[in-house]
Coordinates of C-alpha atoms in Angstrom, one line a residue:
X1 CA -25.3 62.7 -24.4
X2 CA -25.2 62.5 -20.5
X3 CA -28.3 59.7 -20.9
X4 CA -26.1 57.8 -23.2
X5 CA -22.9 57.8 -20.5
X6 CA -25.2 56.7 -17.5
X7 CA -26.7 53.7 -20.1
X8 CA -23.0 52.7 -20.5
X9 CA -21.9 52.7 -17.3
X10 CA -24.4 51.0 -16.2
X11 CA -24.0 48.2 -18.8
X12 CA -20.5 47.8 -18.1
X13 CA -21.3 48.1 -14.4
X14 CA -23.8 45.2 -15.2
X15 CA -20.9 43.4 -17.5
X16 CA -18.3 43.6 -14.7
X17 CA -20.7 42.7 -12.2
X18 CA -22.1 38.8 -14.1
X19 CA -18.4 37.9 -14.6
X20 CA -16.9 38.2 -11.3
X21 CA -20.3 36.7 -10.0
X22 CA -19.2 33.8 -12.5
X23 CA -15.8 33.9 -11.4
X24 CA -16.8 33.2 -7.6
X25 CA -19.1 30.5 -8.6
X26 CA -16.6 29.1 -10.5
X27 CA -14.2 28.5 -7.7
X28 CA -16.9 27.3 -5.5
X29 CA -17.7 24.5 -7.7
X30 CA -14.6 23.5 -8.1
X31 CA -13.7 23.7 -4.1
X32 CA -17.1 21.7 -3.5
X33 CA -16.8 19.2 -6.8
X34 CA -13.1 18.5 -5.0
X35 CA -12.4 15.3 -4.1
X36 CA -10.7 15.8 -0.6
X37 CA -8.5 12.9 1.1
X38 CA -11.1 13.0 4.4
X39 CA -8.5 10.4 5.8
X40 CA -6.0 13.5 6.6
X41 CA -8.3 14.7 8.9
X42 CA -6.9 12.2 11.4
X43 CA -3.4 13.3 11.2
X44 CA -2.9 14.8 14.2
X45 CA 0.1 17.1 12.3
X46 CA -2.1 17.7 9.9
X47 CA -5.1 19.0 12.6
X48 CA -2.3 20.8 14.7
X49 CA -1.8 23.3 11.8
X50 CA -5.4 23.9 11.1
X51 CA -6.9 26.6 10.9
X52 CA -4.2 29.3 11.8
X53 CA -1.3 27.8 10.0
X54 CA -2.3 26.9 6.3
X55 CA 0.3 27.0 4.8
X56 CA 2.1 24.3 6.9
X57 CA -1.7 22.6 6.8
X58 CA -1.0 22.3 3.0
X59 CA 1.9 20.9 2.8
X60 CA 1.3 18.2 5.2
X61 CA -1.4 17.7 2.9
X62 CA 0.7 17.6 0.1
X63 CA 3.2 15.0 1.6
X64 CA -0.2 12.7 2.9
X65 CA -1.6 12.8 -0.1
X66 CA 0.9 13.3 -3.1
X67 CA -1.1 15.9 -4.6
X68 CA 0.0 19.2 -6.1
X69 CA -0.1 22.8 -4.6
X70 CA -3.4 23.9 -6.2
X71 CA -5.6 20.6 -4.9
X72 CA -3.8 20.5 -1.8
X73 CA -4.4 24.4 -1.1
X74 CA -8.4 23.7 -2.7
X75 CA -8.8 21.3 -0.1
X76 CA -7.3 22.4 3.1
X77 CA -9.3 26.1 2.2
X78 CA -12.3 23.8 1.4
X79 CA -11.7 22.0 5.2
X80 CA -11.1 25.2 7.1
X81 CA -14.4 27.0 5.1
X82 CA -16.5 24.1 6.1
X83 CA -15.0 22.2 9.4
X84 CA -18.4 20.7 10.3
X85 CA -18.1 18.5 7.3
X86 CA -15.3 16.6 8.5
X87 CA -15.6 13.0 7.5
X88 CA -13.0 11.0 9.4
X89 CA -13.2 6.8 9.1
X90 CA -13.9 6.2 12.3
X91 CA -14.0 2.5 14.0
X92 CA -13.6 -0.9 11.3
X93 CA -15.0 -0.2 8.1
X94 CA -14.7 -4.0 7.4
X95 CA -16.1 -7.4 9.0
X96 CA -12.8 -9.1 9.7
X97 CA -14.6 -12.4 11.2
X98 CA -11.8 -12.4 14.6
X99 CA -9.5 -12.6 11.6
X100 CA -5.9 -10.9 12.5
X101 CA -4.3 -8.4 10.6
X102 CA -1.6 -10.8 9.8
X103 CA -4.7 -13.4 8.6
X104 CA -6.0 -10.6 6.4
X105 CA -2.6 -9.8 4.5
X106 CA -2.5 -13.5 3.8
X107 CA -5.6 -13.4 2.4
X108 CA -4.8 -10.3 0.3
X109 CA -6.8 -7.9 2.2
X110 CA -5.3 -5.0 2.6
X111 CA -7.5 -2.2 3.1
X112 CA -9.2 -4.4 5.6
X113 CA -5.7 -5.0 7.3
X114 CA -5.0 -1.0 7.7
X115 CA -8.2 -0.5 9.3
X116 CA -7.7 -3.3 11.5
X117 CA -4.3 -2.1 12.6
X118 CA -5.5 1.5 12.6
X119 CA -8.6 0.8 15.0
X120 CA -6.1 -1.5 17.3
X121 CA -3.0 0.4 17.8
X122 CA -4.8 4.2 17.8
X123 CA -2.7 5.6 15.2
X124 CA -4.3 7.5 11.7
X125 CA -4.4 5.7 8.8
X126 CA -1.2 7.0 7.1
X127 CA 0.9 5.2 10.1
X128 CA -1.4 2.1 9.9
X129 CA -0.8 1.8 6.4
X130 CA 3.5 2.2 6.7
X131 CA 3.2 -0.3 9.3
X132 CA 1.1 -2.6 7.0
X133 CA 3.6 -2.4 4.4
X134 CA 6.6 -3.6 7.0
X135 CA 4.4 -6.5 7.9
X136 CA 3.5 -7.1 4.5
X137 CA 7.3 -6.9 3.1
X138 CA 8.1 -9.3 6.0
X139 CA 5.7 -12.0 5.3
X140 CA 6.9 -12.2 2.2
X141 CA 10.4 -12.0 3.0
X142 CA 9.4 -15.0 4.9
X143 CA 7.8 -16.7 2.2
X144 CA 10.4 -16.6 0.0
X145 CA 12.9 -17.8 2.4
X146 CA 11.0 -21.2 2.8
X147 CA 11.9 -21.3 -1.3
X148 CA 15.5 -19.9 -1.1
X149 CA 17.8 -22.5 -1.8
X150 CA 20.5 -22.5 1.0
X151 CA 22.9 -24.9 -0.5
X152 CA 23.5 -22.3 -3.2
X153 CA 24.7 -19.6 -0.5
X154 CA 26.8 -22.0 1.3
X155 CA 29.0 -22.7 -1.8
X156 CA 29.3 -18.7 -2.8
X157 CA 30.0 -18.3 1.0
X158 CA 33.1 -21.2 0.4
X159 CA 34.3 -19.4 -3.0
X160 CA 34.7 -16.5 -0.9
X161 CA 32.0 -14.7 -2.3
X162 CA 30.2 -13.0 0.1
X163 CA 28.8 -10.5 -1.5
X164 CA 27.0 -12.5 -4.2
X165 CA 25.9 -14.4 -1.2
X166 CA 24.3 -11.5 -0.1
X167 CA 22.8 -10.3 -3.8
X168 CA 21.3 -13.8 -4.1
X169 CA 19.8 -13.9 -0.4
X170 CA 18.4 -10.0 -1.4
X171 CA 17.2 -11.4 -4.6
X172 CA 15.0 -14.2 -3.7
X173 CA 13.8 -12.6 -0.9
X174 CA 13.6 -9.0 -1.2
X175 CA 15.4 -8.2 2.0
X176 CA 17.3 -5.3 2.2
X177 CA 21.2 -5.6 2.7
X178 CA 21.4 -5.2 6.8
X179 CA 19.3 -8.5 6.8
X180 CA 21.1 -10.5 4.1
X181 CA 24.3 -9.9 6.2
X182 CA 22.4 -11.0 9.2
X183 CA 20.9 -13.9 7.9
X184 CA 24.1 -15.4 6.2
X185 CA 26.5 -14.3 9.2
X186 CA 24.4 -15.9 11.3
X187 CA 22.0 -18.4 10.2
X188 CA 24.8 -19.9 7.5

């Protein structure tokens, strides 16, 4: 009887031992299969938090990224595991050919733009990218005021209607309401 015991234990001991050895490499195929944002790595918030304070490191992560609790706490546990595996973008990842990062957004190159701006200025790519998007709204701002139709503000301006003035200007050009007020206030 005491034979049988010891061949059960040790079967269950065996049992136990394949599924947590499963279990582990289970989570380390899915923190190495992760597809981790590298760009955060040049966040300096994001580097100021690592490795000590992970929680804030995750949800800087989080906010950078978009991504839910789970990935973003995979990933930054994934950076701080393996730190010599950081790959930060470094330098321009694109031939602009002297082109300028106003040149590229005309030419609907955007990515190319950020990296531009990002290699100039020394900021990560998260700042690059905001300030790309101003730029961007702005150039078209501007190219839709070359098609906004001036004689149509001027007469809701002399109805006395301001305020559509302003919608219409907003409308055709995608500016918010500070520079609709400016524009018709003062350019008008």
């Amino acid at each position: 009887m005491s034979l049988l015991v010891i061949i059960l234990a040790a079967l269950v001991a065996i049992s136990l031992l394949i599924f947590f050895v499963g279990i582990t490499a289970d989570n380390q195929a899915q923190a190495t299969n992760y597809d981790i944002d590298w760009s955060v790595l040049s966040d300096e918030e994001f580097q100021s938090y690592l490795p000590h304070k992970k929680i804030n490191a995750i949800k800087r992560y989080r906010e950078l990224t978009g991504l839910g609790l789970k990935e973003a706490k995979q990933a930054v546990e994934y950076v701080i595991a393996h730190p010599e595996q950081k790959k930060v973008k470094s330098g321009l990842a694109a031939n602009t050919g002297g082109a300028g990062v106003r040149d590229l957004l005309l030419d609907n190159r955007f990515e190319e733009a950020v990296d531009v701006y990002a290699a100039f200025m020394g900021v990560d790519e998260f700042t690059a990218r905001d300030a790309i998007h101003e730029l961007q709204r702005e150039i078209n701002a501007e190219a839709n005021l070359m098609d906004i139709d001036t004689n149509e503000l001027r007469q809701l301006i002399d109805e006395d209607n301001k305020i559509g003035a302003y919608k219409r200007y907003m409308a055709q050009t995608g500016a918010s309401l500070e520079e609709a007020k400016q524009f018709i206030e003062m350019d008008l």
